[in-house]
Short mmCIF file of C-alpha atoms in Angstrom, two decimals:
data_model
loop_
_atom_site.label_atom_id
_atom_site.label_comp_id
_atom_site.label_asym_id
_atom_site.label_seq_id
_atom_site.Cartn_x
_atom_site.Cartn_y
_atom_site.Cartn_z
CA MET Z 209 8.44 23.94 16.87
CA ASP Z 210 10.63 22.05 17.68
CA ASP Z 211 9.47 18.81 17.16
CA LEU Z 212 8.87 19.47 13.49
CA THR Z 213 12.50 20.45 13.28
CA THR Z 214 13.66 17.35 14.42
CA LEU Z 215 10.96 15.47 12.21
CA ARG Z 216 12.61 17.19 9.02
CA ASP Z 217 16.15 16.56 10.71
CA LEU Z 218 15.46 12.78 10.76
CA GLY Z 219 14.23 12.68 7.24
CA ARG Z 220 17.83 14.55 5.85
CA ASP Z 221 20.18 12.18 8.27
CA LEU Z 222 17.88 9.22 7.12
CA GLU Z 223 19.73 10.06 2.98
CA HIS Z 224 22.98 8.76 4.50
CA GLU Z 225 24.03 5.07 4.16
CA PRO Z 226 22.20 2.61 5.83
CA PRO Z 227 23.53 0.81 8.48
CA ALA Z 228 25.84 -2.34 7.89
CA THR Z 229 23.41 -4.85 8.71
CA LEU Z 230 21.12 -3.13 5.68
CA ALA Z 231 24.06 -2.67 3.40
CA ARG Z 232 25.45 -6.06 3.38
CA GLN Z 233 21.43 -7.26 3.05
CA ARG Z 234 21.28 -4.69 -0.05
CA ASN Z 235 24.26 -6.14 -1.67
CA ARG Z 236 22.89 -9.56 -0.76
CA LEU Z 237 19.88 -8.89 -2.80
CA LEU Z 238 21.71 -7.18 -6.00
CA ASP Z 239 24.14 -9.88 -6.30
CA ALA Z 240 21.66 -12.58 -6.38
CA ALA Z 241 19.78 -10.46 -8.80
CA ALA Z 242 21.66 -8.60 -11.23
CA GLY Z 243 20.70 -5.51 -12.21
CA VAL Z 244 16.83 -6.72 -10.72
CA ARG Z 245 15.10 -4.49 -8.51
CA GLY Z 246 15.24 -6.26 -5.32
CA ARG Z 247 13.37 -6.45 -2.01
CA ARG Z 248 13.66 -6.43 1.59
CA ARG Z 249 11.24 -8.69 3.43
CA VAL Z 250 9.34 -7.27 5.78
CA PRO Z 251 9.27 -9.01 9.34
CA GLY Z 252 6.00 -10.88 9.56
CA TRP Z 253 3.28 -11.06 7.11
CA THR Z 254 2.12 -7.51 5.90
CA VAL Z 255 -1.15 -0.56 3.12
CA LEU Z 256 -2.99 2.24 1.67
CA GLY Z 257 -2.59 2.44 1.64
CA LEU Z 258 -1.54 4.40 2.11
CA ALA Z 259 -4.22 3.40 1.59
CA ALA Z 260 -3.80 2.23 4.51
CA VAL Z 261 -2.67 4.02 7.92
CA LEU Z 262 -1.77 1.30 6.40
CA THR Z 263 -2.73 -1.42 4.66
CA ALA Z 264 -3.51 -2.38 1.69
CA VAL Z 265 -2.59 0.92 2.00
CA VAL Z 266 -3.14 1.59 4.76
CA LEU Z 267 -2.96 4.50 4.13
CA ALA Z 268 -2.94 7.05 1.35
CA VAL Z 269 -1.05 9.75 3.30
CA PRO Z 270 -0.15 7.95 6.40
CA SER Z 271 1.68 4.75 4.62
CA LEU Z 272 4.26 7.99 3.36
CA LEU Z 273 4.44 9.11 6.66
CA LEU Z 274 5.21 6.31 8.34
CA ARG Z 275 9.11 5.59 7.23
CA ALA Z 276 9.66 9.32 7.97
CA GLY Z 277 11.77 8.81 11.26
CA ALA Z 278 13.38 4.71 11.00
CA PRO Z 279 15.45 2.16 8.34
CA ILE Z 280 13.98 2.36 5.30
CA ASN Z 281 13.10 -1.41 3.56
CA ARG Z 282 13.45 0.16 -0.26
CA LEU Z 283 13.23 -1.22 -3.64
CA ASP Z 284 16.46 -1.42 -5.64
CA THR Z 285 16.08 0.00 -9.02
CA TYR Z 286 17.33 -2.42 -12.39
CA GLU Z 287 17.94 -1.48 -15.31
CA GLY Z 288 15.48 -1.71 -18.00
CA LEU Z 289 12.25 -0.18 -15.29
CA ALA Z 290 13.68 3.38 -14.46
CA SER Z 291 12.44 5.13 -11.11
CA ASN Z 292 10.04 7.72 -11.46
CA PRO Z 293 10.95 10.63 -10.81
CA ALA Z 294 10.85 11.30 -6.85
CA VAL Z 295 8.93 15.27 -6.95
CA ARG Z 296 5.74 15.88 -8.61
CA GLU Z 297 3.08 18.22 -7.54
CA ALA Z 298 0.42 14.64 -7.04
CA ILE Z 299 2.20 11.21 -5.75
CA THR Z 300 0.41 8.33 -6.93
CA VAL Z 301 1.19 5.05 -5.08
CA LEU Z 302 0.74 1.48 -5.72
CA LEU Z 303 0.01 -0.04 -2.27
CA VAL Z 304 0.41 -3.71 -1.98
CA GLY Z 305 -0.92 -6.14 1.22
CA THR Z 306 0.73 -9.93 1.21
CA ASP Z 307 0.08 -12.80 2.94
CA GLY Z 308 2.86 -14.96 2.81
CA GLY Z 309 2.68 -17.45 0.35
CA LYS Z 310 5.41 -19.19 -2.57
CA GLY Z 311 5.79 -15.84 -4.50
CA ALA Z 312 9.26 -14.70 -5.60
CA ASP Z 313 10.35 -13.38 -2.45
CA GLY Z 314 8.04 -15.92 -0.14
CA ALA Z 315 4.83 -13.71 -0.58
CA SER Z 316 1.60 -13.55 -2.75
CA ALA Z 317 0.04 -10.04 -3.61
CA VAL Z 318 -3.58 -10.32 -2.45
CA SER Z 319 -4.80 -6.85 -2.10
CA LEU Z 320 -3.90 -4.31 -4.78
CA THR Z 321 -4.35 -0.34 -4.65
CA LEU Z 322 -3.73 2.59 -6.20
CA ALA Z 323 -3.81 5.52 -4.38
CA ARG Z 324 -3.57 9.52 -5.75
CA VAL Z 325 -2.80 12.27 -3.24
CA THR Z 326 -3.41 15.72 -4.47
CA ALA Z 327 -0.52 18.24 -4.80
CA ASP Z 328 -1.86 20.41 -1.89
CA ARG Z 329 -2.45 17.24 0.32
CA LYS Z 330 -6.15 17.48 0.67
CA ASP Z 331 -7.72 14.67 -1.36
CA VAL Z 332 -6.90 10.80 -1.88
CA THR Z 333 -8.53 8.80 -4.65
CA VAL Z 334 -7.91 4.75 -4.03
CA ALA Z 335 -9.37 2.21 -5.99
CA ASP Z 336 -8.69 -1.39 -5.71
CA LEU Z 337 -7.68 -3.75 -8.50
CA PRO Z 338 -8.16 -7.75 -7.96
CA ALA Z 339 -5.79 -9.56 -7.36
CA ASP Z 340 -7.32 -12.40 -9.64
CA LEU Z 341 -8.00 -9.73 -12.36
CA VAL Z 342 -6.97 -11.32 -15.23
CA VAL Z 343 -4.39 -9.13 -17.60
CA GLY Z 344 -1.73 -8.49 -19.99
CA ILE Z 345 1.33 -9.22 -18.40
CA PRO Z 346 4.80 -7.81 -19.49
CA ARG Z 347 7.88 -9.38 -19.94
CA CYS Z 348 9.57 -8.84 -16.87
CA ARG Z 349 13.26 -9.54 -15.98
CA THR Z 350 13.77 -12.25 -12.61
CA SER Z 351 16.78 -13.58 -10.62
CA THR Z 352 17.10 -16.43 -13.12
CA GLY Z 353 16.61 -14.50 -16.38
CA GLU Z 354 13.46 -12.94 -18.45
CA THR Z 355 9.90 -13.94 -18.20
CA ALA Z 356 8.06 -14.16 -21.47
CA ALA Z 357 4.97 -11.67 -21.79
CA ARG Z 358 1.55 -13.55 -20.94
CA THR Z 359 -1.99 -13.44 -20.05
CA GLY Z 360 -2.66 -14.70 -16.33
CA VAL Z 361 -3.85 -13.10 -13.18
CA ILE Z 362 -2.59 -9.67 -12.25
CA GLY Z 363 -1.23 -11.44 -8.81
CA GLY Z 364 0.51 -13.62 -10.87
CA ALA Z 365 3.03 -10.65 -11.83
CA PHE Z 366 4.09 -10.41 -7.79
CA ALA Z 367 4.21 -13.71 -7.79
CA THR Z 368 6.53 -14.54 -10.50
CA ALA Z 369 8.78 -11.77 -10.28
CA GLY Z 370 8.34 -9.74 -7.90
CA MET Z 371 6.98 -5.86 -6.90
CA PRO Z 372 9.03 -4.59 -10.10
CA CYS Z 373 6.77 -6.69 -12.87
CA LEU Z 374 3.93 -6.15 -10.79
CA TRP Z 375 4.88 -2.47 -11.13
CA LYS Z 376 5.38 -2.29 -14.57
CA THR Z 377 2.26 -4.45 -15.22
CA VAL Z 378 -0.29 -1.86 -13.74
CA GLU Z 379 1.47 1.18 -15.68
CA THR Z 380 0.74 -1.29 -18.46
CA ILE Z 381 -3.22 -1.73 -17.91
CA THR Z 382 -3.72 1.27 -16.62
CA ARG Z 383 -1.84 3.85 -18.40
CA VAL Z 384 -1.02 5.48 -15.12
CA ARG Z 385 2.14 6.69 -13.71
CA VAL Z 386 3.06 4.86 -10.90
CA ASP Z 387 5.37 6.91 -8.63
CA HIS Z 388 6.24 4.71 -5.65
CA THR Z 389 4.87 1.25 -4.40
CA VAL Z 390 4.42 0.72 -0.90
CA GLU Z 391 4.19 -3.16 0.70
CA VAL Z 392 2.58 -4.16 3.43
CA SER Z 393 1.96 -7.68 5.35
CA SER Z 394 -0.76 -8.69 7.42
CA ALA Z 395 0.94 -8.63 10.16
CA ALA Z 396 2.24 -5.22 9.63
CA PHE Z 397 -0.91 -4.02 9.09
CA THR Z 398 -2.43 -5.44 12.70
CA LYS Z 399 0.34 -3.17 14.14
CA LEU Z 400 -0.30 -0.29 12.92
CA VAL Z 401 -3.61 -0.07 13.32
CA ASP Z 402 -2.95 -0.74 17.11
CA GLU Z 403 -0.63 1.71 17.26
CA LEU Z 404 -3.21 4.39 16.23
CA GLY Z 405 -5.47 3.11 18.89
CA GLY Z 406 -8.00 0.87 16.67
CA VAL Z 407 -9.90 2.41 14.53
CA GLU Z 408 -14.16 2.90 14.52
CA LEU Z 409 -16.66 1.59 12.08
CA THR Z 410 -20.62 2.23 12.09
CA LEU Z 411 -21.96 -1.08 10.99
CA PRO Z 412 -25.78 -1.13 9.29
CA ARG Z 413 -26.06 -4.92 10.80
CA ALA Z 414 -24.29 -7.20 13.25
CA VAL Z 415 -21.41 -9.00 12.09
CA HIS Z 416 -21.25 -13.23 13.61
CA ASP Z 417 -18.80 -14.50 11.56
CA PRO Z 418 -18.35 -18.63 13.02
CA LYS Z 419 -15.03 -18.86 10.22
CA SER Z 420 -12.95 -16.33 12.14
CA GLY Z 421 -15.09 -15.54 15.43
CA LEU Z 422 -15.55 -12.11 14.71
CA ARG Z 423 -18.07 -10.57 16.62
CA LEU Z 424 -19.39 -7.25 16.25
CA PRO Z 425 -22.85 -5.49 16.85
CA ALA Z 426 -24.44 -2.72 14.69
CA GLY Z 427 -23.74 0.67 14.94
CA ARG Z 428 -20.63 2.04 16.30
CA SER Z 429 -17.56 -0.19 17.33
CA LEU Z 430 -13.95 0.34 18.08
CA LEU Z 431 -11.86 -2.23 15.98
CA ASP Z 432 -8.38 -3.24 16.86
CA GLY Z 433 -6.09 -4.40 14.35
CA GLU Z 434 -6.73 -7.85 14.07
CA ARG Z 435 -10.58 -7.61 14.15
CA ALA Z 436 -10.30 -4.67 11.88
CA LEU Z 437 -8.44 -7.71 9.23
CA ALA Z 438 -11.29 -10.24 10.04
CA TYR Z 439 -13.79 -7.91 9.10
CA ILE Z 440 -12.02 -6.86 5.84
CA ARG Z 441 -11.84 -10.57 5.08
CA SER Z 442 -14.95 -11.87 6.52
CA GLY Z 443 -17.64 -13.20 4.61
CA SER Z 444 -20.22 -12.49 6.80
CA ALA Z 445 -19.61 -9.04 6.84
CA PRO Z 446 -21.80 -6.15 5.03
CA GLY Z 447 -21.30 -7.25 1.34
CA GLY Z 448 -20.51 -10.96 1.97
CA ASP Z 449 -17.84 -12.59 0.44
CA SER Z 450 -16.97 -10.92 -3.09
CA ALA Z 451 -14.24 -9.29 -4.44
CA ARG Z 452 -15.84 -6.08 -4.88
CA ALA Z 453 -17.23 -6.68 -0.96
CA ARG Z 454 -13.92 -7.05 0.35
CA ALA Z 455 -12.54 -3.91 -1.36
CA GLN Z 456 -15.17 -1.84 -0.42
CA ARG Z 457 -14.56 -2.94 3.25
CA ARG Z 458 -10.74 -2.50 2.38
CA GLN Z 459 -11.46 1.24 1.62
CA GLN Z 460 -14.28 1.75 4.49
CA VAL Z 461 -10.96 1.00 7.14
CA ILE Z 462 -8.33 2.93 5.17
CA GLY Z 463 -11.19 6.02 5.55
CA ALA Z 464 -11.05 5.43 9.31
CA SER Z 465 -7.34 4.83 9.76
CA LEU Z 466 -7.21 7.86 7.82
CA LYS Z 467 -9.68 9.58 10.26
CA LYS Z 468 -8.01 8.21 13.34
CA ALA Z 469 -4.64 8.96 12.22
CA ALA Z 470 -5.33 13.16 11.55
CA ASP Z 471 -6.70 12.89 15.19
CA ARG Z 472 -3.69 11.20 16.69
CA LEU Z 473 -1.16 12.44 14.82
CA THR Z 474 -1.49 16.35 14.29
CA GLU Z 475 0.90 16.79 17.52
CA PRO Z 476 4.67 16.56 15.86
CA ALA Z 477 5.57 14.34 19.18
CA ARG Z 478 3.44 11.83 18.89
CA LEU Z 479 3.53 11.64 15.62
CA LEU Z 480 7.54 10.96 15.63
CA SER Z 481 6.80 7.92 18.19
CA PHE Z 482 4.46 6.44 15.85
CA LEU Z 483 7.34 6.54 12.94
CA ARG Z 484 9.66 5.19 15.63
CA LYS Z 485 7.30 2.13 16.68
CA ALA Z 486 6.50 1.53 13.16
CA SER Z 487 10.08 1.27 12.02
CA GLY Z 488 10.55 -2.22 9.70
CA LEU Z 489 6.86 -2.59 8.99
CA VAL Z 490 6.58 -0.98 5.56
CA THR Z 491 8.63 -1.70 1.82
CA THR Z 492 9.07 0.71 -0.21
CA ASP Z 493 10.46 1.67 -3.73
CA ALA Z 494 13.84 3.17 -3.52
CA GLY Z 495 12.87 6.54 -4.79
CA LEU Z 496 10.25 7.07 -1.81
CA THR Z 497 13.41 8.70 0.46
CA PRO Z 498 13.15 9.71 3.87
CA ARG Z 499 13.66 13.86 3.08
CA MET Z 500 10.23 13.52 0.82
CA MET Z 501 8.43 11.45 3.57
CA SER Z 502 9.36 13.84 6.27
CA ASP Z 503 8.37 16.63 3.63
CA ILE Z 504 5.11 15.04 3.29
CA ALA Z 505 4.67 14.57 7.14
CA LEU Z 506 5.14 18.22 7.66
CA GLU Z 507 3.04 19.44 5.40
CA THR Z 508 0.26 17.04 6.15
CA LEU Z 509 0.70 18.54 9.78
CA GLN Z 510 0.00 21.74 8.22
CA ALA Z 511 -3.10 20.91 6.25
CA GLN Z 512 -6.64 19.59 7.16
CA PRO Z 513 -7.67 15.84 7.30
CA PRO Z 514 -7.31 14.73 3.61
CA ALA Z 515 -10.48 13.72 2.30
CA VAL Z 516 -11.20 10.22 0.64
CA HIS Z 517 -12.58 9.36 -2.39
CA SER Z 518 -13.29 5.40 -3.08
CA LEU Z 519 -14.08 4.70 -6.95
CA THR Z 520 -14.84 1.33 -8.09
CA ILE Z 521 -13.18 0.28 -10.97
CA PRO Z 522 -15.50 -1.75 -13.57
CA VAL Z 523 -14.75 -5.26 -14.40
CA ARG Z 524 -16.60 -8.52 -15.52
CA SER Z 525 -16.66 -12.03 -16.38
CA GLY Z 526 -14.21 -12.60 -19.33
CA PRO Z 527 -14.75 -15.58 -22.13
CA THR Z 528 -13.66 -18.23 -19.33
CA GLY Z 529 -15.25 -16.97 -16.30
CA ARG Z 530 -12.47 -14.98 -14.94
CA LEU Z 531 -12.72 -11.20 -14.24
CA GLU Z 532 -10.74 -8.62 -16.58
CA LEU Z 533 -11.33 -4.90 -17.03
CA SER Z 534 -14.62 -3.43 -18.38
CA ARG Z 535 -13.76 -1.13 -20.96
CA PRO Z 536 -14.24 1.70 -21.76
CA ALA Z 537 -15.46 2.22 -18.09
CA ALA Z 538 -12.23 1.44 -16.91
CA ASP Z 539 -10.00 3.46 -18.61
CA ARG Z 540 -12.69 6.68 -17.38
CA VAL Z 541 -11.64 5.60 -13.94
CA PHE Z 542 -8.11 5.43 -14.33
CA ARG Z 543 -7.89 8.42 -15.52
CA ARG Z 544 -8.90 10.03 -12.46
CA PHE Z 545 -5.22 8.79 -11.25
CA ALA Z 546 -3.60 10.58 -14.36
CA ASP Z 547 -5.30 14.27 -14.50
CA HIS Z 548 -3.60 16.74 -12.35
#
């Protein structure tokens, strides 16, 4: 119980003004993009994350827990895109995996996952949006002005105008209210999986990928972070190299991460150690406060491991050969994230 109290106190203490170095970084972002929701850079690559332990989520619940005991990288709100309420019975999170490149802040979105955690913390529903899905991107503010509404790949919203624009785009096309965002880099993903002691997967056949050097036997394998990431990306893994197959493997790793987290982090002392080591590896919106996350951690410690439900968002090849949403089937999936 002392550890639980410590966890709660950590969250409460972190509600105060951040250290001077972080405050200066925040102010530089605000000065550079007056009124724009800024984003602190994550060390290295980036969940769902929540899905993720974390990934691209790496874990739904774990990605929320992750920040409870450490300084937090947060998005600052900007005029025109108000933060959604921090407290709700259920929580819907947009998990974004980034992979370097030339985005608005030096990164490109390579995976997008919606994750919904029920009020009782017993169920997590996740679904992937292909980063190359062609959608209507709304008008968004940037540090230099404003982008026009246009049609383009959804990942382009992040590349040109950052997380605020991606957040707004996802809400527009899905009609799902997103409560919070979590950004996880590939480097962070591998470190988080390693901190969990790896993830265990059962494969229907052996995987030999000459491109990445990944070799996995059929049956059960324990994967460290690097091999888990290589498995998700591998065109030689079950399902092949399609976007849908990669999404399915990502969700497979998410489920395995959740199970491992539930097995390893049920002891408060171990959870606190994990949270401290995970410091600085993810970026969240400002509304995802330390107190809120520590409360979720406590709730999760007292509940059974959540059941993970992986959904497939229906897509089709459009007139130009690019992927687009297959409506109304896609709308039926999105309603699973809106119903409370």
